[in-house]
Every structure is written in C-alpha cells, then in structure tokens.
Short mmCIF file of C-alpha atoms in Angstrom, two decimals:
data_model
loop_
_atom_site.label_atom_id
_atom_site.label_comp_id
_atom_site.label_asym_id
_atom_site.label_seq_id
_atom_site.Cartn_x
_atom_site.Cartn_y
_atom_site.Cartn_z
CA UNK A 1 0.17 -45.44 -50.50
CA UNK A 2 2.54 -47.79 -51.84
CA UNK A 3 2.27 -50.15 -48.85
CA UNK A 4 -1.35 -51.04 -49.96
CA UNK A 5 -1.43 -49.96 -53.52
CA UNK A 6 1.66 -51.28 -55.38
CA UNK A 7 0.28 -54.43 -56.80
CA UNK A 8 3.48 -55.92 -58.28
CA UNK A 9 5.02 -56.07 -54.90
CA UNK A 10 1.77 -57.55 -53.68
CA UNK A 11 1.90 -60.38 -56.22
CA UNK A 12 5.34 -61.34 -55.03
CA UNK A 13 4.12 -61.36 -51.37
CA UNK A 14 1.09 -63.64 -52.17
CA UNK A 15 3.03 -66.31 -53.92
CA UNK A 16 4.48 -67.34 -50.55
CA UNK A 17 1.79 -66.01 -48.39
CA UNK A 18 0.03 -68.23 -45.66
CA UNK A 19 -3.74 -67.50 -45.54
CA UNK A 20 -4.69 -66.57 -42.09
CA UNK A 21 -8.00 -67.93 -40.47
CA UNK A 22 -9.47 -64.51 -40.71
CA UNK A 23 -9.53 -64.74 -44.52
CA UNK A 24 -6.59 -62.30 -44.90
CA UNK A 25 -3.10 -63.12 -46.13
CA UNK A 26 -0.85 -63.23 -43.24
CA UNK A 27 1.38 -60.22 -43.05
CA UNK A 28 -0.17 -58.42 -46.05
CA UNK A 29 -3.48 -56.99 -44.56
CA UNK A 30 -5.20 -57.81 -47.82
CA UNK A 31 -8.31 -59.82 -48.19
CA UNK A 32 -7.43 -63.39 -49.46
CA UNK A 33 -10.12 -63.87 -52.00
CA UNK A 34 -9.52 -60.91 -54.06
CA UNK A 35 -12.39 -58.80 -52.32
CA UNK A 36 -10.35 -55.63 -51.93
CA UNK A 37 -10.88 -52.83 -54.39
CA UNK A 38 -8.39 -50.09 -54.72
CA UNK A 39 -10.47 -46.74 -55.53
CA UNK A 40 -8.82 -43.75 -56.45
CA UNK A 41 -10.87 -40.63 -56.51
CA UNK A 42 -10.91 -36.86 -56.01
CA UNK A 43 -10.74 -35.02 -52.81
CA UNK A 44 -14.10 -33.37 -53.40
CA UNK A 45 -15.86 -36.78 -53.21
CA UNK A 46 -14.09 -37.45 -49.75
CA UNK A 47 -14.11 -33.88 -48.28
CA UNK A 48 -17.84 -33.52 -48.98
CA UNK A 49 -18.76 -36.75 -47.06
CA UNK A 50 -20.29 -38.52 -50.10
CA UNK A 51 -18.10 -41.47 -49.93
CA UNK A 52 -18.87 -41.79 -46.18
CA UNK A 53 -22.30 -42.56 -47.29
CA UNK A 54 -21.83 -44.64 -50.54
CA UNK A 55 -18.82 -46.93 -49.73
CA UNK A 56 -20.35 -48.55 -46.66
CA UNK A 57 -23.52 -49.41 -48.56
CA UNK A 58 -21.44 -50.90 -51.26
CA UNK A 59 -19.39 -53.00 -49.04
CA UNK A 60 -22.50 -54.25 -47.09
CA UNK A 61 -24.14 -55.16 -50.28
CA UNK A 62 -21.21 -56.99 -51.94
CA UNK A 63 -18.91 -57.95 -49.49
CA UNK A 64 -16.10 -56.21 -51.18
CA UNK A 65 -13.62 -53.82 -49.12
CA UNK A 66 -12.84 -50.61 -50.61
CA UNK A 67 -9.58 -48.79 -50.01
CA UNK A 68 -10.00 -45.14 -50.96
CA UNK A 69 -7.12 -43.00 -52.15
CA UNK A 70 -8.36 -39.37 -52.22
CA UNK A 71 -6.00 -37.36 -54.49
CA UNK A 72 -6.58 -34.90 -57.46
CA UNK A 73 -7.81 -36.30 -60.70
CA UNK A 74 -4.37 -36.20 -62.22
CA UNK A 75 -2.80 -38.34 -59.45
CA UNK A 76 -5.75 -40.65 -59.47
CA UNK A 77 -5.15 -41.35 -63.25
CA UNK A 78 -1.33 -41.58 -62.56
CA UNK A 79 -1.96 -44.51 -60.10
CA UNK A 80 -4.20 -46.08 -62.85
CA UNK A 81 -1.49 -45.80 -65.42
CA UNK A 82 0.83 -47.66 -63.05
CA UNK A 83 -1.92 -50.45 -62.17
CA UNK A 84 -1.96 -49.19 -58.70
CA UNK A 85 -5.65 -48.70 -58.73
CA UNK A 86 -8.74 -50.69 -59.90
CA UNK A 87 -11.29 -47.98 -60.36
CA UNK A 88 -11.37 -44.32 -60.60
CA UNK A 89 -14.01 -41.40 -60.06
CA UNK A 90 -12.42 -38.24 -61.59
CA UNK A 91 -13.25 -34.87 -62.99
CA UNK A 92 -10.86 -33.87 -65.77
CA UNK A 93 -12.53 -34.84 -68.96
CA UNK A 94 -9.70 -33.88 -71.40
CA UNK A 95 -7.34 -35.90 -69.48
CA UNK A 96 -9.78 -38.82 -68.90
CA UNK A 97 -10.22 -39.24 -72.83
CA UNK A 98 -6.35 -39.37 -72.98
CA UNK A 99 -6.19 -41.88 -70.35
CA UNK A 100 -8.76 -44.05 -72.03
CA UNK A 101 -7.29 -43.56 -75.57
CA UNK A 102 -4.03 -44.51 -74.23
CA UNK A 103 -5.55 -47.96 -73.26
CA UNK A 104 -5.23 -47.42 -69.52
CA UNK A 105 -9.07 -47.25 -68.78
CA UNK A 106 -12.00 -48.80 -69.94
CA UNK A 107 -15.90 -48.43 -69.60
CA UNK A 108 -15.84 -44.62 -68.93
CA UNK A 109 -19.32 -43.65 -67.77
CA UNK A 110 -20.76 -40.40 -66.62
CA UNK A 111 -21.81 -40.40 -62.84
CA UNK A 112 -22.71 -36.87 -61.77
CA UNK A 113 -22.12 -33.25 -62.13
CA UNK A 114 -21.90 -29.80 -60.05
CA UNK A 115 -20.10 -26.62 -60.83
CA UNK A 116 -17.09 -24.63 -60.03
CA UNK A 117 -17.40 -21.04 -58.35
CA UNK A 118 -14.73 -18.50 -57.73
CA UNK A 119 -14.28 -17.30 -54.23
CA UNK A 120 -12.74 -14.51 -52.52
CA UNK A 121 -12.80 -12.03 -49.47
CA UNK A 122 -16.01 -10.37 -49.13
CA UNK A 123 -14.09 -6.96 -49.72
CA UNK A 124 -13.41 -8.22 -53.32
CA UNK A 125 -10.27 -5.99 -54.03
CA UNK A 126 -10.22 -7.22 -57.68
CA UNK A 127 -13.90 -6.21 -58.04
CA UNK A 128 -14.98 -9.29 -59.81
CA UNK A 129 -18.46 -9.57 -58.13
CA UNK A 130 -21.13 -9.07 -60.93
CA UNK A 131 -18.90 -10.18 -63.72
CA UNK A 132 -20.60 -12.99 -65.90
CA UNK A 133 -17.28 -14.34 -67.25
CA UNK A 134 -14.89 -16.56 -65.28
CA UNK A 135 -12.16 -15.65 -67.65
CA UNK A 136 -12.71 -11.94 -67.24
CA UNK A 137 -12.74 -12.57 -63.39
CA UNK A 138 -9.36 -14.07 -63.73
CA UNK A 139 -8.09 -11.20 -65.86
CA UNK A 140 -9.23 -8.70 -63.36
CA UNK A 141 -7.62 -10.52 -60.53
CA UNK A 142 -4.21 -10.59 -62.25
CA UNK A 143 -4.42 -6.97 -63.30
CA UNK A 144 -5.04 -6.06 -59.65
CA UNK A 145 -2.24 -8.37 -58.29
CA UNK A 146 -4.83 -9.65 -55.96
CA UNK A 147 -3.63 -12.66 -53.88
CA UNK A 148 -4.65 -15.92 -55.59
CA UNK A 149 -4.40 -19.58 -54.32
CA UNK A 150 -3.97 -22.37 -56.68
CA UNK A 151 -4.05 -25.89 -55.86
CA UNK A 152 -1.08 -26.64 -58.28
CA UNK A 153 -1.57 -30.25 -58.00
CA UNK A 154 -2.76 -31.20 -61.55
CA UNK A 155 -6.18 -32.03 -60.04
CA UNK A 156 -9.37 -31.45 -62.18
CA UNK A 157 -9.88 -28.20 -60.38
CA UNK A 158 -6.27 -27.05 -61.14
CA UNK A 159 -6.54 -28.04 -64.72
CA UNK A 160 -9.81 -26.15 -64.97
CA UNK A 161 -8.10 -23.21 -63.39
CA UNK A 162 -5.28 -23.17 -65.94
CA UNK A 163 -7.63 -23.34 -68.91
CA UNK A 164 -9.47 -20.15 -67.40
CA UNK A 165 -6.01 -18.47 -67.21
CA UNK A 166 -5.36 -19.33 -70.86
CA UNK A 167 -8.65 -18.16 -71.88
CA UNK A 168 -8.19 -14.75 -69.94
CA UNK A 169 -4.88 -14.09 -71.61
CA UNK A 170 -3.57 -12.92 -68.33
CA UNK A 171 -0.89 -15.46 -67.15
CA UNK A 172 -0.95 -16.65 -64.41
CA UNK A 173 2.42 -15.16 -63.78
CA UNK A 174 4.23 -16.60 -60.86
CA UNK A 175 4.72 -14.03 -58.20
CA UNK A 176 3.67 -12.83 -54.83
CA UNK A 177 0.00 -12.60 -55.95
CA UNK A 178 -0.05 -16.10 -57.30
CA UNK A 179 0.65 -19.05 -55.01
CA UNK A 180 0.31 -22.84 -55.23
CA UNK A 181 -0.61 -24.78 -52.15
CA UNK A 182 0.09 -28.46 -53.52
CA UNK A 183 -2.86 -29.40 -51.48
CA UNK A 184 -6.31 -30.67 -51.87
CA UNK A 185 -9.46 -28.68 -52.08
CA UNK A 186 -10.44 -28.60 -48.56
CA UNK A 187 -6.86 -27.51 -47.36
CA UNK A 188 -6.57 -24.97 -50.18
CA UNK A 189 -9.97 -23.30 -49.04
CA UNK A 190 -8.57 -23.12 -45.45
CA UNK A 191 -5.23 -21.53 -46.63
CA UNK A 192 -7.25 -19.07 -49.12
CA UNK A 193 -9.67 -18.15 -46.20
CA UNK A 194 -6.73 -17.52 -43.77
CA UNK A 195 -4.93 -15.28 -46.34
CA UNK A 196 -8.08 -13.76 -47.70
CA UNK A 197 -7.10 -14.73 -51.18
CA UNK A 198 -9.32 -15.68 -54.21
CA UNK A 199 -9.42 -19.21 -55.42
CA UNK A 200 -11.54 -21.61 -57.44
CA UNK A 201 -13.49 -24.45 -55.98
CA UNK A 202 -16.21 -27.08 -56.71
CA UNK A 203 -19.36 -25.79 -55.30
CA UNK A 204 -19.83 -28.98 -53.03
CA UNK A 205 -16.45 -28.78 -51.21
CA UNK A 206 -17.11 -25.15 -50.47
CA UNK A 207 -20.58 -25.62 -49.12
CA UNK A 208 -19.43 -28.47 -46.90
CA UNK A 209 -16.69 -26.41 -45.40
CA UNK A 210 -18.45 -22.89 -45.77
CA UNK A 211 -19.20 -22.38 -41.98
CA UNK A 212 -15.53 -22.25 -41.13
CA UNK A 213 -14.50 -20.12 -44.14
CA UNK A 214 -14.33 -16.29 -44.52
CA UNK A 215 -14.74 -16.56 -48.38
CA UNK A 216 -17.69 -15.50 -50.51
CA UNK A 217 -18.92 -16.88 -53.84
CA UNK A 218 -18.11 -14.02 -55.97
CA UNK A 219 -18.68 -15.42 -59.56
CA UNK A 220 -20.89 -18.46 -60.49
CA UNK A 221 -23.12 -19.43 -63.41
CA UNK A 222 -20.57 -19.16 -66.23
CA UNK A 223 -21.16 -22.33 -68.42
CA UNK A 224 -17.30 -22.67 -68.51
CA UNK A 225 -17.64 -23.64 -64.80
CA UNK A 226 -19.48 -26.90 -65.38
CA UNK A 227 -17.90 -29.91 -63.48
CA UNK A 228 -18.74 -33.45 -64.56
CA UNK A 229 -17.47 -36.57 -62.90
CA UNK A 230 -16.84 -40.08 -64.75
CA UNK A 231 -16.19 -43.27 -63.22
CA UNK A 232 -13.39 -45.46 -65.11
CA UNK A 233 -12.19 -48.97 -64.69
CA UNK A 234 -8.55 -49.63 -65.09
CA UNK A 235 -7.86 -51.84 -68.06
CA UNK A 236 -7.17 -55.30 -66.87
CA UNK A 237 -5.51 -56.14 -70.31
CA UNK A 238 -2.80 -53.45 -69.30
CA UNK A 239 -2.44 -54.74 -65.64
CA UNK A 240 -3.32 -58.39 -64.91
CA UNK A 241 -3.29 -57.57 -61.08
CA UNK A 242 -6.26 -55.23 -61.58
CA UNK A 243 -9.27 -56.37 -59.89
CA UNK A 244 -11.44 -56.32 -62.92
CA UNK A 245 -14.46 -57.95 -61.36
CA UNK A 246 -14.45 -55.70 -58.26
CA UNK A 247 -13.92 -52.63 -60.41
CA UNK A 248 -16.91 -53.44 -62.58
CA UNK A 249 -19.09 -54.16 -59.56
CA UNK A 250 -18.23 -50.71 -57.95
CA UNK A 251 -18.65 -48.95 -61.22
CA UNK A 252 -22.11 -50.57 -61.77
CA UNK A 253 -22.87 -49.40 -58.27
CA UNK A 254 -22.25 -45.92 -59.00
CA UNK A 255 -24.55 -45.55 -61.97
CA UNK A 256 -27.33 -47.86 -60.56
CA UNK A 257 -30.67 -46.12 -59.93
CA UNK A 258 -30.61 -46.47 -56.25
CA UNK A 259 -27.23 -44.90 -55.78
CA UNK A 260 -28.13 -42.15 -58.27
CA UNK A 261 -30.96 -41.36 -56.13
CA UNK A 262 -28.70 -41.07 -53.11
CA UNK A 263 -26.25 -38.87 -54.84
CA UNK A 264 -29.31 -36.48 -55.74
CA UNK A 265 -30.37 -36.39 -52.26
CA UNK A 266 -27.05 -35.89 -50.71
CA UNK A 267 -26.70 -32.48 -49.10
CA UNK A 268 -30.30 -31.33 -49.81
CA UNK A 269 -31.42 -31.30 -46.25
CA UNK A 270 -28.22 -29.67 -44.71
CA UNK A 271 -27.60 -27.19 -47.37
CA UNK A 272 -31.01 -26.87 -49.20
CA UNK A 273 -29.44 -27.90 -52.51
CA UNK A 274 -27.90 -31.33 -53.59
CA UNK A 275 -24.07 -31.25 -53.66
CA UNK A 276 -23.93 -33.32 -56.76
CA UNK A 277 -26.49 -33.93 -59.53
CA UNK A 278 -26.95 -37.40 -60.80
CA UNK A 279 -26.37 -38.03 -64.52
CA UNK A 280 -26.14 -41.78 -65.14
CA UNK A 281 -29.96 -42.40 -64.70
CA UNK A 282 -32.30 -40.06 -66.52
#
C-alpha cells in the first residue's frame, strides 16, 4: 500500500523525477500530470463487483486513473487521516462525522444504502430465526455459546456488530464461541461458512457470494440493520498532496444521475434485487 499511497514520499521522488515519454514519472509508476486518484473504500463495494463496473466508466469519461484500496471503513478513514488517500467511500456514520469534524474530510455526501443481515447455519442452534430484533438475536447467540465470527477490523460492519452487542447487554465475551477473523467481509463469510458459525454481513456481499456459502439469512428487517454509504473527499487544506480536483470529480461522478441509475440497477438482473439503493438523486 505504502508503495503507491504514501504521498509524502512521492513528493520527494517527484522533485527529482524525469518525465518519461509515456506520461509517467520515471521510476514511480505514477501519472505525470496528477491524473491519479487514490480511492479508499470498503470491501463490500469491491467484493460485489460494483467498482468493476463504475471505475472503468469514470476513467474513460475523465482520463483519470483510479487506484482502489479496498479495506474496512475504519482503515479507509485512517488512510485519509494520514493523507494517503484522496477520496473515501465508507459506511460507518459515527466515525465519518468524527472524521469530518476533525478536519480530515470535506464534502461528505450520501451515495446509497443497503442493509445488514444476520447469518448462520440452517440448523440455527441459537434459535434466532423468527426474532425481530438484532440485539435479541445477539443475546441468544451469546447465551447458547454458539460460534460467532467477527471481522474484528474496525470496519463499518464490525462497528455495527459491536453496537448490537452493546445493545444486547450480552458482551461479547472473548472465548471459544466468539472469534475474530481480522479479514474483509468476503473472507469472513467464507470462514463462517466453513465453521458453520453465525456472523453479520451487508446483504450485498452475501448475495454476491451466496452460491458458495453454507449460510442462511436468519434475521433481517430490523431498522437497526440499516446500512448507509457516504463519499468523502480528503481535506486538501490538511494535506497539500491530496488530489483535490480528482477527488471532487470522482465524488461528483458517484452522486450524478447517470451513476445513481447504474447503482440502482446493479445486481437486479442476476439476483432479482439491486445490491445497493441509490440515495443521492431522488
């Protein structure tokens, strides 16, 4: 990540760089005219394939090159705080507000939403199927000591999970029944499936990988499981190396009417429902 993302180091290199005929700075692999955008986003946008559709369209329209870093929302914002990204797409509202209030981000705009679901083995040893409350489901999982896999990575999904544990009053207590993968959503789903464990996931990533998983949706529809995504430009007043023009162009692209339509249609044909619901254009 640091080889392409750590902009302080890049500035020192550029000062002595010789521009190659291709338009790149020799030895850096970076575009010579500031046309590269460092985009830090969540694993859900990567794992679902949404970025595979949107990024090439943006690049073709604008001539920018987008370098995608797919991590948890917490890690994405940490990159922004260090000036190692230009623009973020994240889904951890409380942390986002703190990020912007701290002066690290500007122009936070809503893009889309989906929801979280609680998954588990079809046998449902904790008997959460049919419950209406996610926090009650978590309490039942803890009481039964049923295996639960957490991402444990400060992602938006992990933050949501911890909030539900707090509301349940049940822990979580670290032990054999509660384990952390430290991995993204797709990998955590695979581990949960292999171990026949409970977990929480955004619905979109689950649907994208469902055919290879032995997991069932056991609880859904609780308003507490609402999951909203915002795009935030990293503050160029905080980090002069930020590609502010590129970040604004990319942010505008995500909230444009054409892109919002693509988001609203994405996944509909394959899954019978969109994987994300656009919110920027009403």
